[in-house]
Amino acid sequence: MNTTTNTRASNQKPKILVARAIFPEALAKLEESFEVRSNQEDRIFSPEELQKELSGVVGALVAGSERIDANALVNAQDLKIVANISVGYNNFDVPAITAAGVMAANTPDVLTDTTADFGFALLMATARRITEAEHWVRAGHWDKWSIVNNPLGMDLHHSTVGIIGMGRIGQGIAKRALGFGMNVIYHNRSHLSDGDEKACGARYVSKEELLRTADHVVLVMSYSAESHHMIGAKEIAIMKSTATLINIARGGIVDDAALAQALKENKIFAAGLDVFEGEPKVHPDLLNLSNVVLAPHIASATEKTRRAMVALAIDNLRAALDGKKPPSLINSAVYKD
Ligand code: DGY
């Protein structure tokens, strides 16, 4: 196999896989305890390669680019834990991982505020057309400045933000919106407690009411079969023509082809997207539109937070291999005390 991995031999140490590049100091520390198959070149494994890389290891640090399902686990008889460096785990087929007797873990909490910051930044960039305006300056159009001919945006202050998915990150965005004097409505599988609603200044509404009345719609829910294409042509048609749509949740929740078509026809004002269907590919029509802000899945990407995510994933892996319960175990049925 033409692999980019680097195996450092040591007979006594248990073998682990680090499927994506991590901070060198974190890798060096792991190498003190484990024989590490690492991928510091950061090449994305094909499903066949991943299957081989998982063979013979007792633990694996992976990310969203690694689909862990029955096929990936076919030769992974020694595997005890797959630790995702990500809070979202739609790359995991949890029933298949559980059926294989493997623990699965993710990285909640450590990225909440960083991701909420980014969601708000993307909302501001989209509503106020910041990237478009920057291109305008770079293209030498500033001499065309006029009161009516600048990239004119939409206000955030005193507007209504509708948040779909009111977990930790959604609540973080709501609290930021309060600081901007925004009216906050939300839709979620369940209502928040009265105390949490009060802390966020948020009011529960139906999805339909949210889409119809929000000036800015922010998607923060997790991906599931239920949320697949939850926002398509029909839902966009309900939104205000002046509204913005922000997706920091997962690709596949929005029907990107339908969104591109709606943006082309100015059915809504603009969109801000950090996640895409089939990323790292981006729907080609989106690339040609000026009323969309595109980001490469960077909501959690600050150095401090990425280090914290890697550290938590390593804590999960070490705990499982020490016979302890990983701090953020997803499938507790597999853990035997
Ligand atoms: C997550 O942790 O789920 C993020 O989307 C990864 O940056």
CSV table of C-alpha atoms and ligand atoms in Angstrom, one decimal:
chain,number,residue,atom,x,y,z
A,1,MET,CA,0.0,0.0,0.0
A,2,ASN,CA,1.3,3.4,-0.9
A,3,THR,CA,0.7,4.9,2.6
A,4,THR,CA,1.8,8.3,3.9
A,5,THR,CA,1.7,7.0,7.5
A,6,ASN,CA,4.8,6.7,9.6
A,7,THR,CA,5.1,3.8,11.9
A,8,ARG,CA,7.6,4.0,14.7
A,9,ALA,CA,8.3,0.5,15.9
A,10,SER,CA,8.4,-0.4,19.5
A,11,ASN,CA,7.2,-3.9,20.4
A,12,GLN,CA,5.9,-3.3,23.8
A,13,LYS,CA,3.7,-0.3,23.2
A,14,PRO,CA,0.1,-0.6,22.1
A,15,LYS,CA,-0.5,0.5,18.5
A,16,ILE,CA,-2.7,3.5,17.7
A,17,LEU,CA,-3.7,5.4,14.6
A,18,VAL,CA,-3.7,9.2,14.4
A,19,ALA,CA,-5.6,9.6,11.1
A,20,ARG,CA,-5.1,13.3,10.6
A,21,ALA,CA,-2.3,15.7,11.4
A,22,ILE,CA,-2.2,16.9,14.9
A,23,PHE,CA,0.0,19.4,16.8
A,24,PRO,CA,3.5,17.9,16.9
A,25,GLU,CA,3.9,18.2,20.7
A,26,ALA,CA,0.7,16.2,21.2
A,27,LEU,CA,2.0,13.6,18.7
A,28,ALA,CA,5.3,13.4,20.5
A,29,LYS,CA,3.6,12.9,23.9
A,30,LEU,CA,1.5,10.1,22.4
A,31,GLU,CA,4.6,8.4,21.0
A,32,GLU,CA,5.9,8.1,24.6
A,33,SER,CA,3.1,5.7,25.4
A,34,PHE,CA,2.1,4.2,22.0
A,35,GLU,CA,3.4,2.9,18.8
A,36,VAL,CA,1.8,5.6,16.6
A,37,ARG,CA,0.7,5.2,13.0
A,38,SER,CA,0.5,8.9,12.2
A,39,ASN,CA,-0.5,10.8,9.1
A,40,GLN,CA,1.2,14.2,9.6
A,41,GLU,CA,1.1,14.6,5.8
A,42,ASP,CA,-2.7,15.0,6.4
A,43,ARG,CA,-3.7,13.0,3.3
A,44,ILE,CA,-7.4,11.9,3.4
A,45,PHE,CA,-7.5,8.1,3.4
A,46,SER,CA,-9.7,6.2,0.9
A,47,PRO,CA,-12.1,3.8,2.5
A,48,GLU,CA,-9.8,0.9,1.6
A,49,GLU,CA,-6.8,2.7,3.1
A,50,LEU,CA,-8.7,3.5,6.3
A,51,GLN,CA,-9.7,-0.2,6.6
A,52,LYS,CA,-6.0,-1.1,6.5
A,53,GLU,CA,-4.9,1.7,8.8
A,54,LEU,CA,-7.4,0.5,11.5
A,55,SER,CA,-6.2,-3.0,11.3
A,56,GLY,CA,-4.1,-4.0,14.3
A,57,VAL,CA,-4.5,-0.7,16.3
A,58,VAL,CA,-6.2,-0.5,19.7
A,59,GLY,CA,-7.3,3.1,19.4
A,60,ALA,CA,-7.7,5.7,16.7
A,61,LEU,CA,-7.9,9.5,16.6
A,62,VAL,CA,-10.0,10.5,13.7
A,63,ALA,CA,-11.9,13.5,12.3
A,64,GLY,CA,-15.0,14.2,10.1
A,65,SER,CA,-13.0,13.1,7.0
A,66,GLU,CA,-12.9,9.5,8.3
A,67,ARG,CA,-16.2,7.6,7.9
A,68,ILE,CA,-16.2,4.9,10.6
A,69,ASP,CA,-18.7,2.2,9.7
A,70,ALA,CA,-18.9,-1.5,9.5
A,71,ASN,CA,-16.8,-1.5,6.3
A,72,ALA,CA,-14.0,0.6,8.0
A,73,LEU,CA,-14.1,-1.8,11.0
A,74,VAL,CA,-13.9,-5.0,9.0
A,75,ASN,CA,-10.2,-5.7,10.0
A,76,ALA,CA,-10.3,-3.7,13.3
A,77,GLN,CA,-10.6,-6.6,15.7
A,78,ASP,CA,-8.2,-5.0,18.2
A,79,LEU,CA,-9.8,-1.6,18.2
A,80,LYS,CA,-11.3,-0.4,21.5
A,81,ILE,CA,-12.0,3.2,20.8
A,82,VAL,CA,-12.4,5.7,17.9
A,83,ALA,CA,-12.0,9.2,19.3
A,84,ASN,CA,-13.4,11.9,17.0
A,85,ILE,CA,-11.6,15.3,17.1
A,86,SER,CA,-14.9,17.0,16.6
A,87,VAL,CA,-18.2,17.5,18.5
A,88,GLY,CA,-20.3,16.4,15.5
A,89,TYR,CA,-20.1,12.7,14.8
A,90,ASN,CA,-22.2,12.2,11.7
A,91,ASN,CA,-19.0,10.5,10.3
A,92,PHE,CA,-19.7,7.7,12.8
A,93,ASP,CA,-22.2,4.9,12.2
A,94,VAL,CA,-22.8,4.6,15.9
A,95,PRO,CA,-24.8,1.4,15.8
A,96,ALA,CA,-22.1,-0.3,13.7
A,97,ILE,CA,-19.3,0.9,16.0
A,98,THR,CA,-21.3,-0.3,19.0
A,99,ALA,CA,-22.0,-3.7,17.4
A,100,ALA,CA,-18.3,-4.1,16.9
A,101,GLY,CA,-17.8,-3.5,20.6
A,102,VAL,CA,-15.8,-0.3,20.0
A,103,MET,CA,-16.2,2.8,22.1
A,104,ALA,CA,-16.9,6.1,20.3
A,105,ALA,CA,-16.1,9.6,21.7
A,106,ASN,CA,-16.4,13.2,20.6
A,107,THR,CA,-15.2,16.6,21.8
A,108,PRO,CA,-18.2,18.6,23.2
A,109,ASP,CA,-18.0,21.8,25.3
A,110,VAL,CA,-14.4,22.8,24.5
A,111,LEU,CA,-15.5,24.4,21.2
A,112,THR,CA,-18.8,26.0,22.1
A,113,ASP,CA,-17.8,29.6,22.5
A,114,THR,CA,-15.4,29.6,19.6
A,115,THR,CA,-18.0,28.1,17.3
A,116,ALA,CA,-20.7,30.5,18.5
A,117,ASP,CA,-18.3,33.4,17.9
A,118,PHE,CA,-17.7,32.2,14.3
A,119,GLY,CA,-21.5,31.7,13.7
A,120,PHE,CA,-22.0,35.3,14.7
A,121,ALA,CA,-19.0,36.5,12.6
A,122,LEU,CA,-20.4,34.6,9.6
A,123,LEU,CA,-23.8,36.2,10.2
A,124,MET,CA,-22.3,39.7,10.3
A,125,ALA,CA,-20.2,39.1,7.3
A,126,THR,CA,-23.2,37.8,5.3
A,127,ALA,CA,-25.7,40.5,6.4
A,128,ARG,CA,-23.2,43.3,5.9
A,129,ARG,CA,-21.6,41.9,2.7
A,130,ILE,CA,-18.1,42.1,4.2
A,131,THR,CA,-16.4,39.7,1.8
A,132,GLU,CA,-18.1,41.1,-1.2
A,133,ALA,CA,-17.1,44.6,-0.1
A,134,GLU,CA,-13.5,43.5,0.3
A,135,HIS,CA,-13.5,42.2,-3.2
A,136,TRP,CA,-14.9,45.5,-4.4
A,137,VAL,CA,-12.1,47.4,-2.8
A,138,ARG,CA,-9.4,45.0,-4.2
A,139,ALA,CA,-11.0,45.3,-7.7
A,140,GLY,CA,-10.4,49.0,-7.5
A,141,HIS,CA,-14.1,50.0,-7.4
A,142,TRP,CA,-13.8,52.4,-4.4
A,143,ASP,CA,-13.9,55.4,-6.8
A,144,LYS,CA,-17.5,54.3,-7.6
A,145,TRP,CA,-18.5,55.0,-4.0
A,146,SER,CA,-21.9,56.5,-3.6
A,147,ILE,CA,-24.6,56.8,-1.1
A,148,VAL,CA,-26.8,54.3,-2.9
A,149,ASN,CA,-24.2,52.2,-4.8
A,150,ASN,CA,-22.1,50.6,-2.1
A,151,PRO,CA,-22.7,47.0,-1.2
A,152,LEU,CA,-25.7,47.8,1.0
A,153,GLY,CA,-26.4,45.2,3.7
A,154,MET,CA,-29.0,44.2,6.2
A,155,ASP,CA,-29.0,45.3,9.9
A,156,LEU,CA,-28.5,42.9,12.7
A,157,HIS,CA,-29.4,45.3,15.5
A,158,HIS,CA,-33.1,45.2,16.4
A,159,SER,CA,-33.7,42.5,13.8
A,160,THR,CA,-35.0,39.0,14.5
A,161,VAL,CA,-32.6,36.0,14.5
A,162,GLY,CA,-34.2,32.6,14.3
A,163,ILE,CA,-31.9,29.8,15.5
A,164,ILE,CA,-32.7,26.2,14.5
A,165,GLY,CA,-30.9,23.8,16.9
A,166,MET,CA,-30.7,25.3,20.4
A,167,GLY,CA,-28.0,23.2,22.0
A,168,ARG,CA,-24.9,24.7,23.6
A,169,ILE,CA,-23.7,26.4,20.4
A,170,GLY,CA,-27.2,27.7,19.5
A,171,GLN,CA,-27.6,29.2,23.0
A,172,GLY,CA,-24.1,30.8,22.6
A,173,ILE,CA,-25.3,32.5,19.4
A,174,ALA,CA,-28.5,33.6,21.1
A,175,LYS,CA,-26.5,35.3,24.0
A,176,ARG,CA,-24.4,37.1,21.5
A,177,ALA,CA,-27.5,38.3,19.6
A,178,LEU,CA,-28.9,39.7,22.8
A,179,GLY,CA,-25.9,42.0,23.0
A,180,PHE,CA,-26.9,43.4,19.6
A,181,GLY,CA,-30.4,44.1,20.7
A,182,MET,CA,-31.8,41.4,18.6
A,183,ASN,CA,-35.1,39.6,19.1
A,184,VAL,CA,-34.3,35.8,19.4
A,185,ILE,CA,-36.6,33.0,18.4
A,186,TYR,CA,-35.7,29.4,18.2
A,187,HIS,CA,-36.8,26.0,17.0
A,188,ASN,CA,-35.5,22.8,18.5
A,189,ARG,CA,-36.5,19.1,19.0
A,190,SER,CA,-37.4,20.1,22.6
A,191,HIS,CA,-38.1,23.4,24.4
A,192,LEU,CA,-35.3,24.8,26.6
A,193,SER,CA,-36.0,25.1,30.3
A,194,ASP,CA,-37.6,28.4,31.4
A,195,GLY,CA,-34.3,29.3,33.0
A,196,ASP,CA,-32.3,28.7,29.8
A,197,GLU,CA,-34.9,30.5,27.6
A,198,LYS,CA,-34.6,33.5,29.9
A,199,ALA,CA,-30.8,33.4,29.9
A,200,CYS,CA,-30.9,33.5,26.0
A,201,GLY,CA,-33.9,35.8,25.8
A,202,ALA,CA,-35.3,33.3,23.4
A,203,ARG,CA,-38.8,32.3,22.5
A,204,TYR,CA,-39.7,28.9,21.1
A,205,VAL,CA,-41.6,29.0,17.7
A,206,SER,CA,-42.6,26.4,15.1
A,207,LYS,CA,-40.1,25.9,12.2
A,208,GLU,CA,-42.6,27.4,9.9
A,209,GLU,CA,-43.0,30.6,12.0
A,210,LEU,CA,-39.3,30.9,12.4
A,211,LEU,CA,-38.7,30.7,8.6
A,212,ARG,CA,-41.5,33.1,7.9
A,213,THR,CA,-40.6,35.8,10.5
A,214,ALA,CA,-36.8,35.7,11.0
A,215,ASP,CA,-34.6,38.3,9.4
A,216,HIS,CA,-31.6,36.0,9.9
A,217,VAL,CA,-31.9,32.2,10.1
A,218,VAL,CA,-29.0,30.4,11.7
A,219,LEU,CA,-28.7,26.6,11.5
A,220,VAL,CA,-26.9,24.8,14.3
A,221,MET,CA,-28.6,21.5,14.7
A,222,SER,CA,-26.9,18.1,14.3
A,223,TYR,CA,-27.1,16.1,11.1
A,224,SER,CA,-29.3,13.1,11.0
A,225,ALA,CA,-31.6,11.4,8.5
A,226,GLU,CA,-34.3,13.6,9.9
A,227,SER,CA,-32.4,16.9,9.3
A,228,HIS,CA,-31.2,15.9,5.8
A,229,HIS,CA,-32.3,18.6,3.4
A,230,MET,CA,-34.4,20.2,6.2
A,231,ILE,CA,-33.9,23.5,4.3
A,232,GLY,CA,-34.7,23.1,0.6
A,233,ALA,CA,-36.6,25.1,-2.0
A,234,LYS,CA,-39.9,24.8,-0.1
A,235,GLU,CA,-38.5,26.2,3.2
A,236,ILE,CA,-36.5,28.9,1.4
A,237,ALA,CA,-39.7,30.0,-0.3
A,238,ILE,CA,-41.2,30.7,3.1
A,239,MET,CA,-38.3,33.0,4.1
A,240,LYS,CA,-38.4,36.8,3.7
A,241,SER,CA,-36.7,38.0,0.5
A,242,THR,CA,-34.6,40.2,2.7
A,243,ALA,CA,-33.5,37.3,5.0
A,244,THR,CA,-30.1,35.7,5.4
A,245,LEU,CA,-29.4,32.0,5.9
A,246,ILE,CA,-26.4,30.9,7.9
A,247,ASN,CA,-25.3,27.2,8.0
A,248,ILE,CA,-22.6,26.3,10.6
A,249,ALA,CA,-24.3,22.9,11.3
A,250,ARG,CA,-23.4,20.3,8.8
A,251,GLY,CA,-23.5,19.9,5.0
A,252,GLY,CA,-26.6,18.0,3.8
A,253,ILE,CA,-28.9,19.9,6.1
A,254,VAL,CA,-29.3,22.5,3.4
A,255,ASP,CA,-30.1,21.4,-0.2
A,256,ASP,CA,-27.2,23.4,-1.6
A,257,ALA,CA,-28.5,23.1,-5.2
A,258,ALA,CA,-31.8,24.6,-4.2
A,259,LEU,CA,-30.1,27.3,-2.2
A,260,ALA,CA,-27.8,28.3,-5.1
A,261,GLN,CA,-30.9,28.6,-7.3
A,262,ALA,CA,-32.7,30.7,-4.7
A,263,LEU,CA,-29.7,33.0,-4.3
A,264,LYS,CA,-29.4,33.3,-8.1
A,265,GLU,CA,-33.1,34.4,-8.2
A,266,ASN,CA,-32.7,36.7,-5.1
A,267,LYS,CA,-35.4,34.7,-3.3
A,268,ILE,CA,-33.4,35.5,-0.1
A,269,PHE,CA,-30.9,38.3,0.5
A,270,ALA,CA,-27.7,36.2,1.1
A,271,ALA,CA,-26.3,33.1,2.7
A,272,GLY,CA,-23.2,32.3,4.8
A,273,LEU,CA,-22.0,28.8,4.7
A,274,ASP,CA,-19.3,27.0,6.7
A,275,VAL,CA,-20.4,23.5,5.7
A,276,PHE,CA,-21.4,21.9,2.4
A,277,GLU,CA,-22.9,18.8,1.0
A,278,GLY,CA,-20.0,16.5,0.0
A,279,GLU,CA,-17.4,18.9,1.4
A,280,PRO,CA,-14.6,19.6,0.6
A,281,LYS,CA,-16.4,19.9,-2.7
A,282,VAL,CA,-18.6,23.0,-3.0
A,283,HIS,CA,-21.6,23.2,-5.3
A,284,PRO,CA,-20.2,25.0,-8.4
A,285,ASP,CA,-23.1,27.4,-8.7
A,286,LEU,CA,-22.4,28.7,-5.2
A,287,LEU,CA,-18.8,29.5,-6.2
A,288,ASN,CA,-20.1,31.9,-8.9
A,289,LEU,CA,-22.5,33.9,-6.7
A,290,SER,CA,-21.6,37.1,-4.9
A,291,ASN,CA,-24.5,36.9,-2.4
A,292,VAL,CA,-23.0,34.0,-0.5
A,293,VAL,CA,-20.1,34.0,2.0
A,294,LEU,CA,-18.1,30.7,1.8
A,295,ALA,CA,-15.9,29.3,4.6
A,296,PRO,CA,-14.0,26.0,4.7
A,297,HIS,CA,-15.6,24.4,7.8
A,298,ILE,CA,-13.6,26.6,10.2
A,299,ALA,CA,-16.1,27.4,13.0
A,300,SER,CA,-14.0,25.7,15.6
A,301,ALA,CA,-10.7,26.8,14.1
A,302,THR,CA,-8.8,28.8,16.6
A,303,GLU,CA,-5.5,27.5,17.8
A,304,LYS,CA,-6.6,27.4,21.4
A,305,THR,CA,-9.8,25.5,20.6
A,306,ARG,CA,-8.2,23.1,18.2
A,307,ARG,CA,-5.6,22.2,20.8
A,308,ALA,CA,-8.3,21.7,23.4
A,309,MET,CA,-10.2,19.4,20.9
A,310,VAL,CA,-7.1,17.3,20.3
A,311,ALA,CA,-6.4,17.1,24.0
A,312,LEU,CA,-9.9,16.0,24.8
A,313,ALA,CA,-9.8,13.4,22.0
A,314,ILE,CA,-6.5,12.1,23.5
A,315,ASP,CA,-8.0,12.0,27.0
A,316,ASN,CA,-10.9,9.9,25.6
A,317,LEU,CA,-8.5,7.6,23.9
A,318,ARG,CA,-6.2,7.2,26.9
A,319,ALA,CA,-9.1,6.6,29.3
A,320,ALA,CA,-10.5,3.8,27.1
A,321,LEU,CA,-7.1,2.1,26.8
A,322,ASP,CA,-6.6,2.4,30.6
A,323,GLY,CA,-10.0,0.6,31.1
A,324,LYS,CA,-11.6,3.9,32.3
A,325,LYS,CA,-14.7,5.6,31.0
A,326,PRO,CA,-13.8,8.2,28.3
A,327,PRO,CA,-15.0,11.7,29.4
A,328,SER,CA,-17.1,12.1,26.4
A,329,LEU,CA,-18.2,8.6,25.5
A,330,ILE,CA,-21.0,8.5,23.0
A,331,ASN,CA,-22.0,4.8,23.1
A,332,SER,CA,-22.0,4.1,26.9
A,333,ALA,CA,-23.5,0.6,26.2
A,334,VAL,CA,-20.0,-0.6,25.1
A,335,TYR,CA,-18.3,0.5,28.3
A,336,LYS,CA,-17.9,-2.2,30.9
A,337,ASP,CA,-17.1,-0.8,34.4
B,1,DGY,C1,-17.3,19.9,15.0
B,1,DGY,O1,-16.5,19.8,16.0
B,1,DGY,O2,-18.3,19.2,14.9
B,1,DGY,C2,-16.9,20.9,14.0
B,1,DGY,O3,-17.8,21.0,13.0
B,1,DGY,C3,-15.5,20.6,13.5
B,1,DGY,O4,-14.8,21.8,13.3
